[in-house]
CSV table of C-alpha atoms and ligand atoms in Angstrom, one decimal:
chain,number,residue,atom,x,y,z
A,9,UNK,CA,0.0,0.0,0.0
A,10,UNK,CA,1.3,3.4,-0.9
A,11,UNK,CA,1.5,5.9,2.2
A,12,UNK,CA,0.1,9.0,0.1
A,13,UNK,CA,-3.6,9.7,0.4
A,14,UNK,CA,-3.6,9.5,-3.7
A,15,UNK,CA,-2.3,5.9,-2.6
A,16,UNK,CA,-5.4,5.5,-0.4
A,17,UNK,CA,-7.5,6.9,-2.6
A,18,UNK,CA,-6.7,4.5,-5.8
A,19,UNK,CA,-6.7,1.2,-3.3
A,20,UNK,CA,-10.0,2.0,-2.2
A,21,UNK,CA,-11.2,2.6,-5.6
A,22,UNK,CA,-9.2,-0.6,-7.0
A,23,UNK,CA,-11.2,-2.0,-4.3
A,24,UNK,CA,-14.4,-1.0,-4.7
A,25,UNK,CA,-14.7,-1.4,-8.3
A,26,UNK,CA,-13.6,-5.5,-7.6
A,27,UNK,CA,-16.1,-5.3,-5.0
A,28,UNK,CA,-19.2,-3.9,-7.3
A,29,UNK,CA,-18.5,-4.1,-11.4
A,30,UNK,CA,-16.3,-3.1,-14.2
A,31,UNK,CA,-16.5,0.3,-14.1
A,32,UNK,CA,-17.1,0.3,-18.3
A,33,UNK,CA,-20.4,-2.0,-17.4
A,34,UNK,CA,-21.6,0.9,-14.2
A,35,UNK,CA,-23.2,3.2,-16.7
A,36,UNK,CA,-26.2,0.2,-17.6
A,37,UNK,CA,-25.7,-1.6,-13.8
A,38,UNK,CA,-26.5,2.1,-12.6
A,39,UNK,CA,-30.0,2.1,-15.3
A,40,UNK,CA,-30.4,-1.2,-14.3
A,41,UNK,CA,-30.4,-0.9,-10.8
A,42,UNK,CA,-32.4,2.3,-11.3
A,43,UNK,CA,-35.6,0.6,-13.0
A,44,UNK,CA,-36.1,-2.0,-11.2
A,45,UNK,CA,-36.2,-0.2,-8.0
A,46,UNK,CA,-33.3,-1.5,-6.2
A,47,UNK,CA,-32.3,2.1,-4.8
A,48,UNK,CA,-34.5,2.9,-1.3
A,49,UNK,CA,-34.3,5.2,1.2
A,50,UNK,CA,-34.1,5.0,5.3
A,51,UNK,CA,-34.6,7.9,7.3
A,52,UNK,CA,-32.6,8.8,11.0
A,53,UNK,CA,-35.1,10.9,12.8
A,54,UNK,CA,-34.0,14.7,14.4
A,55,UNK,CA,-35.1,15.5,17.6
A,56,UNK,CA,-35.3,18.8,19.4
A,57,UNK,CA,-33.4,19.1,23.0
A,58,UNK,CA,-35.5,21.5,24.3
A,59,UNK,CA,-38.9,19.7,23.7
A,60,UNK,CA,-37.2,16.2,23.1
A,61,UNK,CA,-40.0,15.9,20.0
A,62,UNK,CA,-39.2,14.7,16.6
A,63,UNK,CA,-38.5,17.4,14.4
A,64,UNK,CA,-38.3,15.8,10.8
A,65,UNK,CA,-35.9,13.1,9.6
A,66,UNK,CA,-33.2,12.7,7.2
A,67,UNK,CA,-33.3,10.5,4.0
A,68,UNK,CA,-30.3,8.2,3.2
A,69,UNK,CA,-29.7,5.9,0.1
A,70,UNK,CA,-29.1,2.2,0.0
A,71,UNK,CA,-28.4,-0.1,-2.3
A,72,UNK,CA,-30.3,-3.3,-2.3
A,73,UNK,CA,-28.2,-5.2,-5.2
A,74,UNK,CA,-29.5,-8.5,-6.3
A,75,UNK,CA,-25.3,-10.5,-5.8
A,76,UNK,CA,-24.0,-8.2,-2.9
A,77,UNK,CA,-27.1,-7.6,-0.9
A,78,UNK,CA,-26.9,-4.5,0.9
A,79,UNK,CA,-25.2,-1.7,0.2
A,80,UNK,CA,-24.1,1.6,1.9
A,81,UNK,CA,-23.2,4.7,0.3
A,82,UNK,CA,-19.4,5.0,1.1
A,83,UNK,CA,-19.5,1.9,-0.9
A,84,UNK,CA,-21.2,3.7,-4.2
A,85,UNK,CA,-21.6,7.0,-4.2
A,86,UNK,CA,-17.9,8.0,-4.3
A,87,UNK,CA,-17.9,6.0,-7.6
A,88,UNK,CA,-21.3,7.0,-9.3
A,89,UNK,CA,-19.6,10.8,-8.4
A,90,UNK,CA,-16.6,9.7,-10.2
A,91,UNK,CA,-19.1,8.4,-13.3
A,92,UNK,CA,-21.5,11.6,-13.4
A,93,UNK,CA,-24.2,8.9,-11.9
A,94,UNK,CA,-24.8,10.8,-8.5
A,95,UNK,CA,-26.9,13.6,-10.0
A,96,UNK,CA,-29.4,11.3,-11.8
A,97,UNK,CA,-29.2,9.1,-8.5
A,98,UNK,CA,-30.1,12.4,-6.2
A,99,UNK,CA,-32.4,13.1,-8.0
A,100,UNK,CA,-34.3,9.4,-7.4
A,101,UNK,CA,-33.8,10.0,-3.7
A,102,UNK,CA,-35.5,13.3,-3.9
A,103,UNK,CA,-38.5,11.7,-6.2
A,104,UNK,CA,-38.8,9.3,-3.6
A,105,UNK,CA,-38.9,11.4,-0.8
A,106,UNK,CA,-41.6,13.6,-3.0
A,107,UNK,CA,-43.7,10.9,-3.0
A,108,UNK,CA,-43.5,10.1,0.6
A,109,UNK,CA,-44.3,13.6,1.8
A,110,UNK,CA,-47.2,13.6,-0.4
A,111,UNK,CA,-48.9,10.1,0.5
A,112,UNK,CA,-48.0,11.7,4.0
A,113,UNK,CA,-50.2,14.7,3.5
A,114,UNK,CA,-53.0,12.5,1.9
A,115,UNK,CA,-52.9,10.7,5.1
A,116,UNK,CA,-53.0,13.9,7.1
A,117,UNK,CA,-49.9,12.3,9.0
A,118,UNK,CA,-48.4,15.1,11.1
A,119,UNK,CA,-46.2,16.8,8.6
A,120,UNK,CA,-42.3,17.6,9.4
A,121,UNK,CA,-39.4,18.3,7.1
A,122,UNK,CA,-37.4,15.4,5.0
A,123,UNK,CA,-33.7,16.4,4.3
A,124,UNK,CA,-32.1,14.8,1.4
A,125,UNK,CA,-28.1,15.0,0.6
A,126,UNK,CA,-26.5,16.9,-2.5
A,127,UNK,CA,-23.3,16.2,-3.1
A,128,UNK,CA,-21.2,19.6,-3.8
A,129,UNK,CA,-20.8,19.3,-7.7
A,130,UNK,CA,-24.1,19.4,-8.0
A,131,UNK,CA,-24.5,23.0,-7.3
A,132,UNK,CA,-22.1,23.5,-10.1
A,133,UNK,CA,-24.3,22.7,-12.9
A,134,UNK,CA,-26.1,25.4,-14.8
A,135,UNK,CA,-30.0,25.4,-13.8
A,136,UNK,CA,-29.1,23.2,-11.2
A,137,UNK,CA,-31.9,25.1,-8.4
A,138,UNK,CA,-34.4,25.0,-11.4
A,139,UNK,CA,-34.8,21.2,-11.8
A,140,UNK,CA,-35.0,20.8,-7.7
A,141,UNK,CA,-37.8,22.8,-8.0
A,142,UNK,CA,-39.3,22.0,-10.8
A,143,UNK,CA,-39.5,18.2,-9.5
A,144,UNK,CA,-40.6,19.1,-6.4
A,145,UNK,CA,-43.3,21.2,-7.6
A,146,UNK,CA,-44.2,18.4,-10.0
A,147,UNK,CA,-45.4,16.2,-6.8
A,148,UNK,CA,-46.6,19.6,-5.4
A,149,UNK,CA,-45.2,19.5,-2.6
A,150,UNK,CA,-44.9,22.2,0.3
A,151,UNK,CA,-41.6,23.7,-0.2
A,152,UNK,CA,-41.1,24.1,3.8
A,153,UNK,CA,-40.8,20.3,4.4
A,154,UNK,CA,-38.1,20.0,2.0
A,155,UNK,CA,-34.4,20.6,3.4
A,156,UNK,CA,-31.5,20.1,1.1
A,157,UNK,CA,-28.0,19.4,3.0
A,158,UNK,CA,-24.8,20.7,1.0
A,159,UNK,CA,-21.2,19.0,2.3
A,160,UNK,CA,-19.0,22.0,3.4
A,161,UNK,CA,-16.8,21.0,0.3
A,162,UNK,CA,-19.3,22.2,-1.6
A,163,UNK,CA,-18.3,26.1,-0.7
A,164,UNK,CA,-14.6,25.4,-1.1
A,165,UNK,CA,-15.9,26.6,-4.8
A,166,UNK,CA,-17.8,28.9,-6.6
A,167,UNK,CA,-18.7,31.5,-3.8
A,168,UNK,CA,-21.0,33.8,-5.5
A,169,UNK,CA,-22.8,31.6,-7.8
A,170,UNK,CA,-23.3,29.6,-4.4
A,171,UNK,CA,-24.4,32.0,-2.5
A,172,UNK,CA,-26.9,32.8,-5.3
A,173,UNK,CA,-28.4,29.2,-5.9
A,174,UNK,CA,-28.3,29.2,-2.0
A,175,UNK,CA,-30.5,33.0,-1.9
A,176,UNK,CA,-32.9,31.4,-4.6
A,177,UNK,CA,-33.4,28.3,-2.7
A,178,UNK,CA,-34.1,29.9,0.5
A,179,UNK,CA,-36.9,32.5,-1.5
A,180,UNK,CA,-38.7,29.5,-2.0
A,181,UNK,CA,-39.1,28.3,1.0
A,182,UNK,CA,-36.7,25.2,0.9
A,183,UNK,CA,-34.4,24.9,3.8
A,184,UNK,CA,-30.9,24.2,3.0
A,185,UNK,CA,-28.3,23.4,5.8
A,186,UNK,CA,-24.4,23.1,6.1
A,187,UNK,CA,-23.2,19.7,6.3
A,188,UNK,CA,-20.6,18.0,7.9
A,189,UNK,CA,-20.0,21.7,9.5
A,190,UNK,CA,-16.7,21.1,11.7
A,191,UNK,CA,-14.9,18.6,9.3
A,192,UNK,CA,-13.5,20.9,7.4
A,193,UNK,CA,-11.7,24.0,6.4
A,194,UNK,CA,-14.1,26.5,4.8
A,195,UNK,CA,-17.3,26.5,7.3
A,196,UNK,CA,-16.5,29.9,8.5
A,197,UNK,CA,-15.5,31.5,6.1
A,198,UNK,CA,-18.3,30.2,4.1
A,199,UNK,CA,-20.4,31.5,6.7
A,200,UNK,CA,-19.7,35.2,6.2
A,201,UNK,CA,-20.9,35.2,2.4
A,202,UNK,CA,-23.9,32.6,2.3
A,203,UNK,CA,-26.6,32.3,4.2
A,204,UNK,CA,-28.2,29.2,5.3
A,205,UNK,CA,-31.2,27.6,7.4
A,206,UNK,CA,-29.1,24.8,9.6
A,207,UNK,CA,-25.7,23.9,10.9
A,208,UNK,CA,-25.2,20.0,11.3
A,209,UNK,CA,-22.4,19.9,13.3
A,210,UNK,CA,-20.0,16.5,12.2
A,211,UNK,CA,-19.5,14.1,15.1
A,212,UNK,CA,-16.1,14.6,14.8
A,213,UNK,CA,-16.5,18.2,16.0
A,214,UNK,CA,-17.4,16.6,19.5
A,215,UNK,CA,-16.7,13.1,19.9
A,216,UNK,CA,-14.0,14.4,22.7
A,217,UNK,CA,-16.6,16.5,24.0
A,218,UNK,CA,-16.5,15.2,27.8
A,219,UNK,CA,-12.7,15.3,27.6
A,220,UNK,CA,-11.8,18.5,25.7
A,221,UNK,CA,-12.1,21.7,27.0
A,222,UNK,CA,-10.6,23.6,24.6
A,223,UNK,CA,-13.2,22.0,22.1
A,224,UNK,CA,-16.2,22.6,24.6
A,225,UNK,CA,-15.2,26.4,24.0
A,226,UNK,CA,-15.0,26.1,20.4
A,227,UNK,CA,-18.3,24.5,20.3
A,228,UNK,CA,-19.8,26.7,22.6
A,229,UNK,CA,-19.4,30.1,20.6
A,230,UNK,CA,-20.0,27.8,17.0
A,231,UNK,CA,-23.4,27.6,18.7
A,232,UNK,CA,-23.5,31.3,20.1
A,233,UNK,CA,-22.5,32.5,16.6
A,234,UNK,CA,-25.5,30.4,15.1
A,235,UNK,CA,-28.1,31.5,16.9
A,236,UNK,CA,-26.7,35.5,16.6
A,237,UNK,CA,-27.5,34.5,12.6
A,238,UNK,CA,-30.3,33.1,13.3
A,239,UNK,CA,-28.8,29.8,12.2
A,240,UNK,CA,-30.3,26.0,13.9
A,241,UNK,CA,-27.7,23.8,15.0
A,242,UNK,CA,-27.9,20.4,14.8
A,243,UNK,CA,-25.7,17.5,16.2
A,244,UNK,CA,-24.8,14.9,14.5
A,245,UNK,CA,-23.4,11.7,14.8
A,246,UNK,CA,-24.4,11.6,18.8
A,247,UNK,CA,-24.0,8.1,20.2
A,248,UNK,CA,-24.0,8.9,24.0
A,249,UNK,CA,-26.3,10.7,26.7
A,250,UNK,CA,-23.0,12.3,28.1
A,251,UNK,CA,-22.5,13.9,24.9
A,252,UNK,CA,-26.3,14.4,24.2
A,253,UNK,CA,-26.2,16.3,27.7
A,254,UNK,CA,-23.5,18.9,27.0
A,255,UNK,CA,-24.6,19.6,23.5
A,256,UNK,CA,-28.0,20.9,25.1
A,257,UNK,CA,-26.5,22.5,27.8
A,258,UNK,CA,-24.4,24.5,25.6
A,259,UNK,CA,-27.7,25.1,23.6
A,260,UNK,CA,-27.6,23.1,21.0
A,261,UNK,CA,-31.0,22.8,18.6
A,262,UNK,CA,-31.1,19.4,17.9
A,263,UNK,CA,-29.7,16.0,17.6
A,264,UNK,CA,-29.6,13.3,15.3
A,265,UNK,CA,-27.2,9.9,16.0
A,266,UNK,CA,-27.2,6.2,17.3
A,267,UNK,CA,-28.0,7.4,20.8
A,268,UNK,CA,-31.3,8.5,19.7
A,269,UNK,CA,-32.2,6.1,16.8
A,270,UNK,CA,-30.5,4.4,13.9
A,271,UNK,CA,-31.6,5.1,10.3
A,272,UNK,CA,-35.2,3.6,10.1
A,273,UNK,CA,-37.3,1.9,7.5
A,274,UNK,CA,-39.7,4.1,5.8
A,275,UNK,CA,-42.2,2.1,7.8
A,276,UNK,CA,-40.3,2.8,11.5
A,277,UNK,CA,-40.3,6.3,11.0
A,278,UNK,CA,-44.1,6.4,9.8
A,279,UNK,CA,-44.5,4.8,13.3
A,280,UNK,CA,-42.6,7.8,14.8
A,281,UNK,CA,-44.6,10.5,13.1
A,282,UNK,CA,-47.8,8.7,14.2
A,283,UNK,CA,-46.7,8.6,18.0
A,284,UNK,CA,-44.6,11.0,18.9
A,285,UNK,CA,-44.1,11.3,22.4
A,286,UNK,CA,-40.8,13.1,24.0
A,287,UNK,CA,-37.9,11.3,24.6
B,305,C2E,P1,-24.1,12.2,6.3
B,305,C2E,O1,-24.9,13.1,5.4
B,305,C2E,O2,-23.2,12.9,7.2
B,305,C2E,O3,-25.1,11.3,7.0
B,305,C2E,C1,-24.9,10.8,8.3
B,305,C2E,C2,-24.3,9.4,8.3
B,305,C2E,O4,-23.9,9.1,9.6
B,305,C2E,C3,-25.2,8.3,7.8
B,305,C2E,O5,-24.4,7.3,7.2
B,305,C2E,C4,-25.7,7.8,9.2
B,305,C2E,O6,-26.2,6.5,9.1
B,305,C2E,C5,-24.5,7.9,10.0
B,305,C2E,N1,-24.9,8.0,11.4
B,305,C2E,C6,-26.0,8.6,12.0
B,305,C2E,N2,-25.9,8.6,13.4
B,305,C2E,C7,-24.7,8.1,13.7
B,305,C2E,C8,-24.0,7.8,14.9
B,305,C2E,O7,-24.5,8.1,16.0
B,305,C2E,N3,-22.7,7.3,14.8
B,305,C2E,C9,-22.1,7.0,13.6
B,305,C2E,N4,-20.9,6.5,13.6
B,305,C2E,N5,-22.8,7.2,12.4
B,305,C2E,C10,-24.0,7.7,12.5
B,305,C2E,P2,-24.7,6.6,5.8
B,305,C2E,O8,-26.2,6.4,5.7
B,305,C2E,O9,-23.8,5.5,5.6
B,305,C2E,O10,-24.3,7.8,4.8
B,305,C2E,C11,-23.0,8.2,4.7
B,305,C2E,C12,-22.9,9.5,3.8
B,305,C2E,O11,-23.3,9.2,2.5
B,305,C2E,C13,-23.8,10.6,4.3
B,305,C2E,O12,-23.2,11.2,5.4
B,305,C2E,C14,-23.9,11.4,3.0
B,305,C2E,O13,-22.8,12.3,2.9
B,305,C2E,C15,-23.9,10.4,2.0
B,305,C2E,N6,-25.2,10.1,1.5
B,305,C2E,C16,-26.2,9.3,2.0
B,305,C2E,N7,-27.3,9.3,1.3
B,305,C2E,C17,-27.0,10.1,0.2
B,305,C2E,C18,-27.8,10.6,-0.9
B,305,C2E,O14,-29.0,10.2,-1.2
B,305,C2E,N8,-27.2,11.4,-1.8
B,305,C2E,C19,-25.9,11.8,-1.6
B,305,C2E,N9,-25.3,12.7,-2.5
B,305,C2E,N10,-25.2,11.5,-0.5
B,305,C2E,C20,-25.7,10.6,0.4
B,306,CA,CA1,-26.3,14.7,5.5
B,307,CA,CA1,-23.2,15.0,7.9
B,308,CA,CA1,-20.6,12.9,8.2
């Protein structure tokens, strides 16, 4: 194994195209896969501290392939990227969560928001914004229970035309949060120029919470600073009441991790929204 992370990178690809399919055959698996339905969603509920109520959930692709059984997305999604796949495969996941929301309404289930990912080239492509909405109007549904999460990559280019896709977004009533806020380099900075709905703080940003001080501080004023922009924060990633403890002491929105609930079925979480009690 070469020490480099280029070295990393091209094992783990050598690996994962081994794992999945010649890559020169992913273009028709992908179509494949796509038709016969073997893409589906889960969803990790969202809970607020201060109420302990669920407050909406997020969606998150799998891959139920008919040799390898289950699939996560570390194990595809940096490929279908690679392939020009992950638009086309967003795009799915958003349909589906269209769908839901709207059998949801028919149903006069309590209503909260559904995030879905978008991976940070997306925001790059001309029109981008305009075929969200268009598909989103298409199942007519409310724009305020649709929340699109951007990884902090994402701002590392295009600034202005960012902060533009982001404005016209937001005029429409879709929430859009930060993601992974913490694991990089660019949150701040990103901060000053684009405005946004949500934080979602990376579990890496607090894993050390009980043990670090200096991070307690840092996470402290992260929060302070979000709620001066009128900014929700949301942890993510939480796997322990100790740490669930000091994110709402510090003031912390929300939380979302193991400690609370795993991804769920469709089916689980439809249980959720039907009795929702604090936890
Ligand atoms: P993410 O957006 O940061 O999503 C959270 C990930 O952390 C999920 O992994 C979730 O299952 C996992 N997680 C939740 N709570 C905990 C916890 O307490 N401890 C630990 N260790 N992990 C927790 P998952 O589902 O494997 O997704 C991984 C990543 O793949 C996501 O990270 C997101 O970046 C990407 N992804 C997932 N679905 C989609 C999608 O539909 N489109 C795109 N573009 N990306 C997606
Ligand atoms: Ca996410
Ligand atoms: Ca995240
Ligand atoms: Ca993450």
């Amino acid at each position: 194994l070469k020490e480099t992370k280029q070295g990393w990178y091209l094992f783990y690809e050598e690996a994962l195209k081994d794992q999945l399919l010649e890559e020169s055959e992913l273009e028709n698996v992908f179509g494949k896969a796509l038709r016969s339905g073997e893409f589906f969603i889960q969803i990790q509920p969202k809970y607020s501290f201060a109420t302990g109520r669920l407050i909406g959930g997020e969606a998150l692709v799998r891959w139920k392939h008919p040799e390898k059984g289950l699939l996560t997305p570390s194990q595809f999604i940096p490929l279908f990227e690679k392939h020009n796949l992950l638009i086309p495969l967003d795009m799915y996941v958003l349909k589906l969560v269209c769908k839901l929301l709207k059998r949801w309404e028919e149903e006069g289930k309590p209503l909260l928001p559904i995030s879905v990912n978008q991976s940070r080239a997306h925001l790059l492509v001309t029109d981008y914004e305009e075929s969200l909405v268009s598909l989103v109007d298409h199942f007519n549904v409310d724009h305020h229970l649709m929340e699109f999460e951007l990884t902090e990559t994402l701002f590392l280019h295009d600034m202005t035309h960012l902060a533009s896709v982001l404005t016209t977004l937001r005029s429409q009533g879709f929430l859009v949060s930060l993601d992974d806020f913490g694991s990089g380099y660019s949150s701040l900075t990103m901060l000053k120029d684009v405005q946004i709905d949500v934080i979602k703080m990376d579990q890496g940003f607090f894993t050390d919470l009980t043990s670090n001080e200096q991070g307690r501080v840092v996470i402290q004023h992260v929060i302070a600073m979000a709620k001066d922009l009128g900014i929700t924060t949301i942890a993510e990633g939480v796997e322990s009441e100790e740490q669930a403890r000091m994110l709402a002491s510090m003031g912390c929105d929300g939380v979302q991790g193991y400690f609370y609930s795993q991804p769920l079925e469709v089916s689980e979480y439809e249980q959720l929204l039907a009795d929702d009690t604090p936890r």
